[in-house]
């Protein structure tokens, strides 16, 4: 059961974060898109001052300990501005939250107080160039006395340019996956850049190579062989965060389209008065409304202490389809000028496409949803309206 912050404190924190997003971070959009780099010297102090690094970190470790229902509107607001900032803060918050749930006391003490103020950060190292995820991983961790020796290669690892630690998933036997908390400066760990991305520009999603990297046994998260369970739990809630990004981007694309349709005049009338354009706007609103409500349900269940594998995969899948449709229509409402960098629609369209990939592609979401259905998932149980 996650209670979160008392209402008054939460509203003050949320409003402060929203102010920082719109007044201090949004104006950096052009600079980030032009240089394809996030100016950390400008962005970090704003995130620190607004409390964005500690949103999901428990209060005993210096964070704000928000509930998921409190956190999602803030994720959504970040997804309205430049996407590189959203991706960086998403990974930081999501895996600080994961560690607070699955880490041991010493691991949390070592990392979370620094993470709450952006001095430390945990990146997530799962994806590999030569292998699939889960049981197919190629990275190996071999026990050698009081240490493990890690060998393998990960790529597309967000925040690899500044993360102080990596949550590394590696096979400890032919069938078992384990999770390790690995410091970035361990001998044998090297990091290379990958080319710039289509959208969510400015962050780094590098290649992390482990060549005979020795780590103490104390870096094992939980027990040996628990990596797959940790992975599923971390991704379960992180998929909801990605769906909340889809909500935010969709809401902004709808707002911009509504404003543009009321201003743009053709044949003597604003295009908003044309039924064909009204239909685009109406369809966009349907997607935003449906996604918001799915997220409210998923957040309420997680905050009540329930596991939500089916709901989280459904939110993630519906979210990426919804933001895909909404940004398609936003582009149509804006006509040709929407395809230029003069309008944020062009950036929102590109940024949203990352939502297909983060925390698993659609085929993975279908696999999880189908597995849950076939194991007896019941929608009746999902109805939690007051008095129902
Ligand atoms: C900007 C960015 C940031 C990222 N950040 C991180 C990060 O911080 N940490 C991290 O670990 N990863 C990260 N990723 C990686 C991301 O999670 C993966 O790219 C994504 O999950 C897909 O995995 P893949 O690239 O290995 O694709 P592949 O597994 O090669 O998939 C290619 C296609 O084949 C399909 N496919 C693959 N295997 C199967 C199967 N068994 N059955 C059916 N279909 C299958 C997939 O659905 C997809 O359509 C990031 C990616 C990007 C682009």
Short mmCIF file of C-alpha atoms in Angstrom, two decimals, residues 31-356:
data_model
loop_
_atom_site.label_atom_id
_atom_site.label_comp_id
_atom_site.label_asym_id
_atom_site.label_seq_id
_atom_site.Cartn_x
_atom_site.Cartn_y
_atom_site.Cartn_z
CA UNK A 31 19.10 24.40 -28.03
CA UNK A 32 18.79 20.66 -27.32
CA UNK A 33 17.32 19.86 -30.75
CA UNK A 34 20.00 21.93 -32.54
CA UNK A 35 22.98 20.60 -30.58
CA UNK A 36 21.58 17.10 -29.98
CA UNK A 37 22.93 17.34 -26.42
CA UNK A 38 21.17 18.03 -23.14
CA UNK A 39 23.00 20.93 -21.44
CA UNK A 40 23.29 19.22 -18.07
CA UNK A 41 24.78 22.36 -16.50
CA UNK A 42 21.43 24.11 -17.12
CA UNK A 43 19.01 21.18 -16.74
CA UNK A 44 20.35 19.46 -13.62
CA UNK A 45 20.05 22.44 -11.22
CA UNK A 46 16.42 22.91 -12.35
CA UNK A 47 15.58 19.23 -11.82
CA UNK A 48 17.34 19.25 -8.44
CA UNK A 49 15.65 22.44 -7.24
CA UNK A 50 12.20 21.24 -8.29
CA UNK A 51 12.66 17.87 -6.55
CA UNK A 52 12.30 15.87 -9.80
CA UNK A 53 15.17 13.47 -9.00
CA UNK A 54 13.56 12.23 -5.79
CA UNK A 55 9.89 11.96 -6.75
CA UNK A 56 9.67 8.18 -6.28
CA UNK A 57 12.43 7.73 -3.71
CA UNK A 58 11.07 6.97 -0.21
CA UNK A 59 11.21 9.85 2.24
CA UNK A 60 13.56 7.99 4.59
CA UNK A 61 16.17 8.24 1.77
CA UNK A 62 15.60 11.94 1.10
CA UNK A 63 12.98 11.66 -1.66
CA UNK A 64 9.32 12.65 -1.79
CA UNK A 65 7.90 9.09 -1.83
CA UNK A 66 5.05 9.87 -4.22
CA UNK A 67 2.39 7.26 -4.88
CA UNK A 68 2.08 6.13 -8.49
CA UNK A 69 -1.21 8.04 -8.86
CA UNK A 70 0.64 11.20 -7.76
CA UNK A 71 3.64 10.54 -10.00
CA UNK A 72 1.86 9.88 -13.33
CA UNK A 73 0.61 13.45 -13.99
CA UNK A 74 4.19 14.67 -13.50
CA UNK A 75 5.55 12.10 -15.98
CA UNK A 76 2.82 13.22 -18.40
CA UNK A 77 3.86 16.87 -18.03
CA UNK A 78 7.51 16.01 -18.75
CA UNK A 79 6.31 14.21 -21.92
CA UNK A 80 4.88 17.48 -23.25
CA UNK A 81 8.30 19.15 -23.53
CA UNK A 82 11.57 18.10 -25.19
CA UNK A 83 11.72 14.29 -25.06
CA UNK A 84 15.42 13.85 -24.24
CA UNK A 85 14.80 15.36 -20.79
CA UNK A 86 11.75 13.12 -20.33
CA UNK A 87 13.72 9.97 -21.25
CA UNK A 88 16.61 10.84 -18.89
CA UNK A 89 14.41 11.62 -15.89
CA UNK A 90 12.18 8.61 -16.63
CA UNK A 91 15.09 6.14 -16.41
CA UNK A 92 16.50 7.90 -13.32
CA UNK A 93 13.18 7.81 -11.45
CA UNK A 94 12.02 4.43 -12.66
CA UNK A 95 15.14 2.56 -11.59
CA UNK A 96 15.58 4.49 -8.33
CA UNK A 97 12.04 3.29 -7.62
CA UNK A 98 12.93 -0.27 -8.65
CA UNK A 99 15.95 -0.28 -6.34
CA UNK A 100 13.86 1.02 -3.46
CA UNK A 101 11.64 -2.05 -3.93
CA UNK A 102 14.14 -4.81 -4.73
CA UNK A 103 17.46 -3.58 -3.28
CA UNK A 104 19.03 -4.55 0.02
CA UNK A 105 19.44 -2.02 2.83
CA UNK A 106 23.13 -1.37 2.12
CA UNK A 107 22.50 -0.95 -1.61
CA UNK A 108 19.74 1.56 -0.95
CA UNK A 109 21.85 3.45 1.60
CA UNK A 110 24.70 3.66 -0.92
CA UNK A 111 22.65 4.96 -3.81
CA UNK A 112 19.24 6.44 -2.99
CA UNK A 113 20.18 9.56 -0.91
CA UNK A 114 22.54 10.67 -3.72
CA UNK A 115 19.97 9.78 -6.39
CA UNK A 116 17.32 11.90 -4.62
CA UNK A 117 19.39 15.02 -5.40
CA UNK A 118 20.76 13.91 -8.79
CA UNK A 119 24.29 13.27 -7.56
CA UNK A 120 23.95 9.55 -8.28
CA UNK A 121 21.85 7.73 -10.83
CA UNK A 122 21.03 4.13 -11.71
CA UNK A 123 20.87 3.14 -15.39
CA UNK A 124 19.23 -0.09 -16.52
CA UNK A 125 21.44 -2.48 -18.51
CA UNK A 126 19.34 -5.22 -20.08
CA UNK A 127 19.30 -5.00 -23.91
CA UNK A 128 22.10 -6.69 -25.85
CA UNK A 129 23.31 -6.43 -29.45
CA UNK A 130 23.91 -10.14 -29.93
CA UNK A 131 21.08 -11.64 -27.85
CA UNK A 132 17.42 -11.25 -26.85
CA UNK A 133 16.30 -10.37 -23.31
CA UNK A 134 15.38 -12.55 -20.31
CA UNK A 135 16.46 -16.17 -20.66
CA UNK A 136 18.28 -15.41 -23.94
CA UNK A 137 20.82 -12.98 -22.39
CA UNK A 138 24.46 -13.46 -23.42
CA UNK A 139 26.03 -11.53 -20.48
CA UNK A 140 27.41 -13.94 -17.88
CA UNK A 141 28.34 -13.50 -14.21
CA UNK A 142 30.58 -16.26 -12.85
CA UNK A 143 31.08 -16.66 -9.09
CA UNK A 144 34.73 -16.59 -8.02
CA UNK A 145 35.13 -16.67 -4.21
CA UNK A 146 33.67 -13.45 -2.76
CA UNK A 147 33.26 -11.92 -6.19
CA UNK A 148 31.41 -12.32 -9.47
CA UNK A 149 33.18 -11.83 -12.81
CA UNK A 150 30.93 -10.24 -15.45
CA UNK A 151 31.46 -10.53 -19.21
CA UNK A 152 29.13 -9.31 -21.95
CA UNK A 153 27.85 -6.36 -23.92
CA UNK A 154 24.75 -4.19 -23.47
CA UNK A 155 23.54 -1.40 -25.72
CA UNK A 156 20.96 1.37 -25.97
CA UNK A 157 21.57 2.04 -22.26
CA UNK A 158 19.96 5.39 -21.43
CA UNK A 159 21.95 7.76 -19.19
CA UNK A 160 25.15 5.78 -19.84
CA UNK A 161 26.97 9.12 -20.05
CA UNK A 162 26.34 10.11 -16.43
CA UNK A 163 24.92 7.13 -14.48
CA UNK A 164 26.94 6.33 -11.37
CA UNK A 165 25.67 2.71 -11.33
CA UNK A 166 24.17 0.16 -13.71
CA UNK A 167 21.52 -2.40 -12.81
CA UNK A 168 22.98 -5.24 -14.88
CA UNK A 169 21.03 -8.36 -15.79
CA UNK A 170 23.31 -11.36 -16.38
CA UNK A 171 23.02 -15.14 -16.52
CA UNK A 172 24.53 -16.88 -13.47
CA UNK A 173 23.77 -20.35 -14.88
CA UNK A 174 22.37 -21.69 -18.14
CA UNK A 175 18.84 -21.11 -16.90
CA UNK A 176 19.07 -18.42 -14.20
CA UNK A 177 19.25 -14.63 -14.53
CA UNK A 178 20.58 -12.45 -11.68
CA UNK A 179 20.71 -8.69 -11.15
CA UNK A 180 23.83 -6.76 -10.07
CA UNK A 181 24.39 -3.20 -8.97
CA UNK A 182 27.62 -2.27 -10.77
CA UNK A 183 29.52 0.99 -10.24
CA UNK A 184 30.49 2.77 -13.43
CA UNK A 185 34.19 3.05 -12.55
CA UNK A 186 34.81 -0.70 -12.13
CA UNK A 187 37.93 -1.83 -14.05
CA UNK A 188 36.91 -3.61 -17.27
CA UNK A 189 33.69 -1.60 -17.73
CA UNK A 190 33.82 0.60 -20.83
CA UNK A 191 31.24 2.83 -22.50
CA UNK A 192 30.92 3.96 -26.12
CA UNK A 193 28.38 6.27 -27.74
CA UNK A 194 25.78 5.20 -30.28
CA UNK A 195 24.57 7.52 -33.06
CA UNK A 196 21.92 10.14 -32.21
CA UNK A 197 18.29 8.98 -32.06
CA UNK A 198 15.26 9.90 -34.22
CA UNK A 199 13.50 11.69 -31.35
CA UNK A 200 14.00 12.31 -27.62
CA UNK A 201 17.28 13.86 -28.67
CA UNK A 202 20.16 14.89 -26.48
CA UNK A 203 20.46 11.99 -24.06
CA UNK A 204 22.90 9.16 -24.47
CA UNK A 205 21.99 5.51 -24.98
CA UNK A 206 25.42 3.93 -25.14
CA UNK A 207 27.11 0.55 -25.49
CA UNK A 208 28.34 -0.78 -22.13
CA UNK A 209 30.95 -3.55 -22.33
CA UNK A 210 31.94 -5.75 -19.38
CA UNK A 211 35.28 -7.43 -19.77
CA UNK A 212 36.17 -9.49 -16.72
CA UNK A 213 34.51 -6.90 -14.48
CA UNK A 214 34.93 -8.07 -10.87
CA UNK A 215 32.22 -7.07 -8.40
CA UNK A 216 31.79 -8.13 -4.75
CA UNK A 217 29.02 -10.61 -3.92
CA UNK A 218 27.31 -7.76 -2.03
CA UNK A 219 26.39 -6.18 -5.41
CA UNK A 220 23.96 -9.03 -6.12
CA UNK A 221 20.41 -7.65 -5.85
CA UNK A 222 18.38 -10.10 -3.77
CA UNK A 223 19.35 -13.74 -4.27
CA UNK A 224 21.17 -15.38 -7.14
CA UNK A 225 18.60 -16.38 -9.78
CA UNK A 226 16.03 -13.73 -8.79
CA UNK A 227 16.91 -11.48 -11.74
CA UNK A 228 13.94 -12.50 -13.90
CA UNK A 229 11.49 -11.71 -11.05
CA UNK A 230 13.19 -8.35 -10.41
CA UNK A 231 13.07 -7.58 -14.11
CA UNK A 232 9.37 -8.34 -14.36
CA UNK A 233 8.52 -6.25 -11.31
CA UNK A 234 10.61 -3.27 -12.46
CA UNK A 235 9.18 -3.36 -15.99
CA UNK A 236 5.62 -3.85 -14.75
CA UNK A 237 5.43 -0.38 -13.24
CA UNK A 238 7.86 1.21 -15.70
CA UNK A 239 5.47 0.28 -18.56
CA UNK A 240 2.82 2.35 -16.79
CA UNK A 241 5.28 5.28 -16.74
CA UNK A 242 5.78 4.93 -20.50
CA UNK A 243 2.01 4.88 -20.99
CA UNK A 244 1.83 8.08 -18.92
CA UNK A 245 4.35 9.62 -21.33
CA UNK A 246 2.02 8.65 -24.18
CA UNK A 247 -0.81 10.37 -22.31
CA UNK A 248 1.18 13.60 -21.84
CA UNK A 249 2.39 13.78 -25.43
CA UNK A 250 -1.14 13.05 -26.69
CA UNK A 251 -2.65 15.73 -24.48
CA UNK A 252 -0.15 18.35 -25.71
CA UNK A 253 -0.67 17.35 -29.36
CA UNK A 254 -4.43 17.70 -28.87
CA UNK A 255 -4.09 21.11 -27.17
CA UNK A 256 -1.85 22.43 -29.95
CA UNK A 257 -4.19 21.06 -32.63
CA UNK A 258 -7.25 22.60 -31.01
CA UNK A 259 -5.54 26.02 -30.84
CA UNK A 260 -4.21 25.77 -34.39
CA UNK A 261 -7.60 24.70 -35.80
CA UNK A 262 -9.25 27.75 -34.23
CA UNK A 263 -6.65 30.13 -35.71
CA UNK A 264 -6.03 28.75 -39.20
CA UNK A 265 -8.50 30.21 -41.68
CA UNK A 266 -9.22 28.72 -45.12
CA UNK A 267 -12.06 29.70 -47.44
CA UNK A 268 -13.02 32.41 -44.96
CA UNK A 269 -13.52 30.20 -41.89
CA UNK A 270 -11.31 28.69 -39.15
CA UNK A 271 -10.67 25.04 -40.05
CA UNK A 272 -12.11 24.16 -36.60
CA UNK A 273 -15.53 24.86 -38.09
CA UNK A 274 -15.12 22.05 -40.66
CA UNK A 275 -16.69 18.81 -39.65
CA UNK A 276 -13.78 16.78 -41.04
CA UNK A 277 -11.32 18.62 -38.75
CA UNK A 278 -13.70 18.39 -35.80
CA UNK A 279 -13.68 14.65 -36.26
CA UNK A 280 -9.88 14.53 -35.98
CA UNK A 281 -10.05 16.54 -32.74
CA UNK A 282 -12.85 14.38 -31.36
CA UNK A 283 -10.98 11.17 -32.13
CA UNK A 284 -7.88 12.55 -30.41
CA UNK A 285 -9.91 13.40 -27.31
CA UNK A 286 -11.34 9.86 -27.17
CA UNK A 287 -7.82 8.42 -27.07
CA UNK A 288 -6.65 10.86 -24.38
CA UNK A 289 -9.68 10.16 -22.20
CA UNK A 290 -9.42 6.38 -22.54
CA UNK A 291 -5.69 6.38 -21.76
CA UNK A 292 -6.09 8.66 -18.71
CA UNK A 293 -8.70 6.34 -17.27
CA UNK A 294 -6.69 3.19 -17.89
CA UNK A 295 -3.80 4.84 -16.06
CA UNK A 296 -5.97 5.88 -13.13
CA UNK A 297 -7.08 2.27 -12.74
CA UNK A 298 -3.57 0.81 -13.03
CA UNK A 299 -2.13 3.36 -10.56
CA UNK A 300 -4.89 2.75 -8.01
CA UNK A 301 -4.28 -0.99 -8.12
CA UNK A 302 -0.49 -0.71 -7.79
CA UNK A 303 -0.83 1.80 -4.94
CA UNK A 304 -3.18 -0.66 -3.21
CA UNK A 305 -0.39 -3.25 -3.30
CA UNK A 306 -1.66 -5.37 -6.23
CA UNK A 307 0.47 -6.80 -9.03
CA UNK A 308 -0.67 -5.49 -12.44
CA UNK A 309 1.19 -7.35 -15.22
CA UNK A 310 -1.84 -7.42 -17.55
CA UNK A 311 -2.95 -3.85 -16.84
CA UNK A 312 0.55 -2.43 -17.26
CA UNK A 313 1.11 -4.19 -20.61
CA UNK A 314 -2.36 -3.08 -21.78
CA UNK A 315 -1.65 0.53 -20.74
CA UNK A 316 1.71 0.49 -22.49
CA UNK A 317 0.26 -1.04 -25.68
CA UNK A 318 -2.85 1.15 -25.80
CA UNK A 319 -0.71 4.19 -24.95
CA UNK A 320 1.65 3.75 -27.88
CA UNK A 321 -1.25 3.11 -30.27
CA UNK A 322 -3.12 6.15 -28.91
CA UNK A 323 -0.15 8.52 -29.13
CA UNK A 324 0.54 7.16 -32.61
CA UNK A 325 -2.97 8.00 -33.75
CA UNK A 326 -3.05 11.35 -31.94
CA UNK A 327 0.26 12.58 -33.35
CA UNK A 328 -0.77 11.39 -36.85
CA UNK A 329 -3.95 13.44 -36.60
CA UNK A 330 -2.17 16.42 -35.07
CA UNK A 331 0.07 16.47 -38.12
CA UNK A 332 -2.98 16.42 -40.40
CA UNK A 333 -4.68 19.27 -38.49
CA UNK A 334 -1.50 21.38 -38.80
CA UNK A 335 -1.16 20.76 -42.52
CA UNK A 336 2.24 21.32 -44.14
CA UNK A 337 3.58 23.74 -41.52
CA UNK A 338 3.28 20.96 -38.92
CA UNK A 339 5.93 19.03 -40.82
CA UNK A 340 8.43 21.85 -40.28
CA UNK A 341 10.37 22.55 -37.12
CA UNK A 342 8.35 25.71 -36.66
CA UNK A 343 5.72 23.74 -34.77
CA UNK A 344 6.34 21.45 -31.77
CA UNK A 345 4.10 18.84 -33.46
CA UNK A 346 7.06 17.72 -35.58
CA UNK A 347 9.11 17.03 -32.42
CA UNK A 348 6.25 15.45 -30.47
CA UNK A 349 5.67 13.10 -33.42
CA UNK A 350 9.30 11.94 -33.39
CA UNK A 351 9.62 11.81 -29.61
CA UNK A 352 6.50 9.64 -29.26
CA UNK A 353 7.97 6.87 -31.42
CA UNK A 354 10.34 5.90 -28.61
CA UNK A 355 7.26 4.73 -26.68
CA UNK A 356 7.11 1.72 -29.03
#
